[in-house]
């Protein structure tokens, strides 16, 4: 083969033999049927395998850089369009990042809710409400649960304020 020839002449796919021409779909296969998906996949596999050793693979890849279809430089440009994209599995690191984000959002929501709760009970207290009034207003049937919520948040000072008793 003469290396002075343009690169397509030296390409592995520069063949007219039906046995070695895997790059182009036959319009019909014997029997008159259009090439089916299975036959097409098998043909493309043979083509890509032959591209691996093609002497002008780089030139072909450069020439087909902006192409969206066909095989160029050993890459099947139309593969992504033909086959539905499978959902990407997350790596453990990505899972961890997603979990951290979810946790941060949950913490922010809980903090905002507690701030609102504190504002409500403080306002009611300043308006002269008793602890029983506040429990009723905020939906706490159980005084211990109310206490526990303030305790978990380190705000027993509020409980003291409402009961007038020291909690330390
Ligand atoms: S790399 Fe390009 S030129 Fe070479 S065989 Fe594959 S499609 Fe043909």
mmCIF file of C-alpha atoms and ligand atoms in Angstrom:
data_model
loop_
_atom_site.group_PDB
_atom_site.id
_atom_site.type_symbol
_atom_site.label_atom_id
_atom_site.label_comp_id
_atom_site.label_asym_id
_atom_site.label_seq_id
_atom_site.Cartn_x
_atom_site.Cartn_y
_atom_site.Cartn_z
ATOM 1 C CA UNK A 1 0.000 0.000 0.000
ATOM 2 C CA UNK A 2 1.376 3.435 -0.958
ATOM 3 C CA UNK A 3 1.615 5.790 2.072
ATOM 4 C CA UNK A 4 1.342 8.809 -0.265
ATOM 5 C CA UNK A 5 -2.293 7.965 -0.868
ATOM 6 C CA UNK A 6 -4.886 9.961 1.049
ATOM 7 C CA UNK A 7 -5.667 8.270 4.357
ATOM 8 C CA UNK A 8 -9.084 6.850 3.296
ATOM 9 C CA UNK A 9 -7.298 4.704 0.748
ATOM 10 C CA UNK A 10 -5.230 3.141 3.519
ATOM 11 C CA UNK A 11 -8.159 2.561 5.829
ATOM 12 C CA UNK A 12 -9.061 -0.910 7.007
ATOM 13 C CA UNK A 13 -12.619 -0.157 6.029
ATOM 14 C CA UNK A 14 -11.589 0.611 2.458
ATOM 15 C CA UNK A 15 -12.903 -2.689 1.258
ATOM 16 C CA UNK A 16 -15.580 -3.796 -1.100
ATOM 17 C CA UNK A 17 -15.660 -7.374 0.081
ATOM 18 C CA UNK A 18 -18.974 -8.236 1.740
ATOM 19 C CA UNK A 19 -17.057 -10.536 4.119
ATOM 20 C CA UNK A 20 -14.906 -7.735 5.491
ATOM 21 C CA UNK A 21 -17.182 -4.741 5.063
ATOM 22 C CA UNK A 22 -18.614 -4.352 8.560
ATOM 23 C CA UNK A 23 -18.855 -0.560 8.622
ATOM 24 C CA UNK A 24 -21.906 -0.014 6.465
ATOM 25 C CA UNK A 25 -25.332 -1.472 6.963
ATOM 26 C CA UNK A 26 -26.543 -3.585 4.107
ATOM 27 C CA UNK A 27 -29.867 -2.236 2.929
ATOM 28 C CA UNK A 28 -31.094 -5.811 2.852
ATOM 29 C CA UNK A 29 -29.759 -9.128 3.937
ATOM 30 C CA UNK A 30 -30.412 -12.354 2.086
ATOM 31 C CA UNK A 31 -34.063 -13.131 2.392
ATOM 32 C CA UNK A 32 -35.075 -9.544 1.864
ATOM 33 C CA UNK A 33 -35.261 -8.430 5.500
ATOM 34 C CA UNK A 34 -33.853 -5.202 6.839
ATOM 35 C CA UNK A 35 -30.887 -5.777 9.157
ATOM 36 C CA UNK A 36 -32.169 -6.496 12.651
ATOM 37 C CA UNK A 37 -30.816 -5.146 15.914
ATOM 38 C CA UNK A 38 -28.906 -8.295 16.789
ATOM 39 C CA UNK A 39 -27.247 -8.493 13.367
ATOM 40 C CA UNK A 40 -26.405 -4.811 13.543
ATOM 41 C CA UNK A 41 -24.768 -5.132 16.946
ATOM 42 C CA UNK A 42 -22.719 -8.093 15.725
ATOM 43 C CA UNK A 43 -21.656 -6.205 12.596
ATOM 44 C CA UNK A 44 -20.632 -3.093 14.525
ATOM 45 C CA UNK A 45 -18.633 -5.219 16.941
ATOM 46 C CA UNK A 46 -16.630 -6.631 14.040
ATOM 47 C CA UNK A 47 -16.139 -3.148 12.590
ATOM 48 C CA UNK A 48 -14.889 -1.676 15.866
ATOM 49 C CA UNK A 49 -12.537 -4.619 16.354
ATOM 50 C CA UNK A 50 -11.056 -3.993 12.901
ATOM 51 C CA UNK A 51 -10.709 -0.259 13.643
ATOM 52 C CA UNK A 52 -8.405 -1.185 16.538
ATOM 53 C CA UNK A 53 -5.623 -2.054 14.109
ATOM 54 C CA UNK A 54 -6.482 0.441 11.368
ATOM 55 C CA UNK A 55 -3.332 2.367 10.303
ATOM 56 C CA UNK A 56 -5.253 5.629 9.841
ATOM 57 C CA UNK A 57 -7.379 5.517 12.949
ATOM 58 C CA UNK A 58 -6.119 8.897 14.187
ATOM 59 C CA UNK A 59 -6.761 10.628 10.864
ATOM 60 C CA UNK A 60 -10.215 9.086 10.753
ATOM 61 C CA UNK A 61 -10.984 10.221 14.312
ATOM 62 C CA UNK A 62 -9.900 13.773 13.462
ATOM 63 C CA UNK A 63 -12.017 13.816 10.353
ATOM 64 C CA UNK A 64 -15.092 12.593 12.211
ATOM 65 C CA UNK A 65 -14.714 14.742 15.303
ATOM 66 C CA UNK A 66 -17.986 16.608 14.722
ATOM 67 C CA UNK A 67 -19.903 13.696 13.252
ATOM 68 C CA UNK A 68 -22.885 12.341 15.153
ATOM 69 C CA UNK A 69 -23.319 9.124 13.224
ATOM 70 C CA UNK A 70 -21.150 6.371 11.867
ATOM 71 C CA UNK A 71 -17.873 4.902 13.003
ATOM 72 C CA UNK A 72 -14.965 7.301 13.095
ATOM 73 C CA UNK A 73 -11.541 6.540 14.507
ATOM 74 C CA UNK A 74 -12.823 3.377 16.123
ATOM 75 C CA UNK A 75 -15.703 5.127 17.906
ATOM 76 C CA UNK A 76 -19.332 4.403 17.138
ATOM 77 C CA UNK A 77 -20.718 7.947 17.139
ATOM 78 C CA UNK A 78 -24.339 6.890 16.900
ATOM 79 C CA UNK A 79 -24.275 4.457 19.837
ATOM 80 C CA UNK A 80 -25.546 6.895 22.468
ATOM 81 C CA UNK A 81 -28.434 7.988 20.283
ATOM 82 C CA UNK A 82 -29.500 4.435 19.504
ATOM 83 C CA UNK A 83 -29.347 2.989 22.965
ATOM 84 C CA UNK A 84 -31.211 4.417 25.911
ATOM 85 C CA UNK A 85 -28.903 5.714 28.561
ATOM 86 C CA UNK A 86 -28.910 3.555 31.621
ATOM 87 C CA UNK A 87 -29.194 5.375 34.907
ATOM 88 C CA UNK A 88 -25.754 5.939 36.288
ATOM 89 C CA UNK A 89 -24.996 4.135 39.518
ATOM 90 C CA UNK A 90 -23.747 6.412 42.241
ATOM 91 C CA UNK A 91 -20.343 5.753 43.709
ATOM 92 C CA UNK A 92 -20.125 5.370 47.518
ATOM 93 C CA UNK A 93 -18.603 8.868 47.646
ATOM 94 C CA UNK A 94 -21.531 10.307 45.686
ATOM 95 C CA UNK A 95 -23.976 8.488 47.952
ATOM 96 C CA UNK A 96 -22.244 9.929 50.977
ATOM 97 C CA UNK A 97 -22.374 13.459 49.522
ATOM 98 C CA UNK A 98 -26.083 13.098 48.764
ATOM 99 C CA UNK A 99 -26.712 11.800 52.287
ATOM 100 C CA UNK A 100 -24.782 14.685 53.819
ATOM 101 C CA UNK A 101 -26.801 17.164 51.796
ATOM 102 C CA UNK A 102 -30.059 15.545 52.897
ATOM 103 C CA UNK A 103 -28.926 15.573 56.526
ATOM 104 C CA UNK A 104 -27.948 19.231 56.322
ATOM 105 C CA UNK A 105 -31.340 20.119 54.862
ATOM 106 C CA UNK A 106 -33.116 18.125 57.579
ATOM 107 C CA UNK A 107 -31.089 19.857 60.298
ATOM 108 C CA UNK A 108 -31.830 23.274 58.810
ATOM 109 C CA UNK A 109 -35.560 22.498 58.730
ATOM 110 C CA UNK A 110 -35.540 21.252 62.326
ATOM 111 C CA UNK A 111 -33.627 24.325 63.490
ATOM 112 C CA UNK A 112 -36.049 26.660 61.737
ATOM 113 C CA UNK A 113 -39.005 24.812 63.266
ATOM 114 C CA UNK A 114 -37.508 24.989 66.752
ATOM 115 C CA UNK A 115 -36.730 28.709 66.381
ATOM 116 C CA UNK A 116 -40.361 29.254 65.451
ATOM 117 C CA UNK A 117 -41.464 27.197 68.464
ATOM 118 C CA UNK A 118 -39.273 29.270 70.810
ATOM 119 C CA UNK A 119 -40.619 32.487 69.376
ATOM 120 C CA UNK A 120 -44.184 31.303 69.883
ATOM 121 C CA UNK A 121 -43.818 30.217 73.495
ATOM 122 C CA UNK A 122 -41.819 33.333 74.386
ATOM 123 C CA UNK A 123 -44.478 35.585 72.876
ATOM 124 C CA UNK A 124 -47.254 33.722 74.697
ATOM 125 C CA UNK A 125 -45.349 33.960 77.953
ATOM 126 C CA UNK A 126 -44.828 37.694 77.527
ATOM 127 C CA UNK A 127 -48.563 38.003 76.897
ATOM 128 C CA UNK A 128 -49.203 36.414 80.302
ATOM 129 C CA UNK A 129 -50.036 32.858 79.218
ATOM 130 C CA UNK A 130 -49.546 30.113 81.788
ATOM 131 C CA UNK A 131 -47.581 26.943 81.038
ATOM 132 C CA UNK A 132 -50.884 25.073 80.701
ATOM 133 C CA UNK A 133 -52.065 27.658 78.134
ATOM 134 C CA UNK A 134 -48.821 27.331 76.218
ATOM 135 C CA UNK A 135 -48.990 23.532 76.232
ATOM 136 C CA UNK A 136 -52.495 23.676 74.879
ATOM 137 C CA UNK A 137 -51.624 26.294 72.260
ATOM 138 C CA UNK A 138 -48.591 24.413 70.998
ATOM 139 C CA UNK A 139 -50.353 21.047 70.962
ATOM 140 C CA UNK A 140 -48.432 19.375 73.761
ATOM 141 C CA UNK A 141 -50.734 17.069 75.726
ATOM 142 C CA UNK A 142 -47.819 15.852 77.767
ATOM 143 C CA UNK A 143 -45.781 18.295 79.800
ATOM 144 C CA UNK A 144 -42.874 15.827 79.914
ATOM 145 C CA UNK A 145 -42.654 15.725 76.119
ATOM 146 C CA UNK A 146 -42.568 19.522 76.052
ATOM 147 C CA UNK A 147 -39.821 19.486 78.674
ATOM 148 C CA UNK A 148 -37.868 16.857 76.731
ATOM 149 C CA UNK A 149 -37.954 18.912 73.564
ATOM 150 C CA UNK A 150 -36.472 21.928 75.318
ATOM 151 C CA UNK A 151 -33.989 19.695 77.079
ATOM 152 C CA UNK A 152 -32.765 18.130 73.834
ATOM 153 C CA UNK A 153 -32.147 21.588 72.439
ATOM 154 C CA UNK A 154 -30.383 22.812 75.568
ATOM 155 C CA UNK A 155 -33.101 25.354 76.279
ATOM 156 C CA UNK A 156 -34.266 24.447 79.772
ATOM 157 C CA UNK A 157 -33.847 28.128 80.576
ATOM 158 C CA UNK A 158 -37.110 28.562 78.690
ATOM 159 C CA UNK A 159 -38.789 25.914 80.813
ATOM 160 C CA UNK A 160 -37.578 27.746 83.901
ATOM 161 C CA UNK A 161 -38.908 30.979 82.516
ATOM 162 C CA UNK A 162 -42.349 29.422 81.951
ATOM 163 C CA UNK A 163 -42.550 27.652 85.306
ATOM 164 C CA UNK A 164 -40.724 30.248 87.343
ATOM 165 C CA UNK A 165 -38.583 27.448 88.765
ATOM 166 C CA UNK A 166 -34.875 26.827 88.538
ATOM 167 C CA UNK A 167 -33.993 23.727 86.537
ATOM 168 C CA UNK A 168 -30.308 23.439 87.293
HETATM 169 S S1 LIG B 1 -10.609 3.804 12.102
HETATM 170 FE FE1 LIG B 1 -11.803 4.861 10.577
HETATM 171 S S2 LIG B 1 -10.732 4.550 8.717
HETATM 172 FE FE2 LIG B 1 -9.988 3.025 10.122
HETATM 173 S S3 LIG B 1 -11.247 1.252 9.807
HETATM 174 FE FE3 LIG B 1 -12.170 2.406 11.435
HETATM 175 S S4 LIG B 1 -13.659 3.679 10.410
HETATM 176 FE FE4 LIG B 1 -12.253 2.957 8.846
#
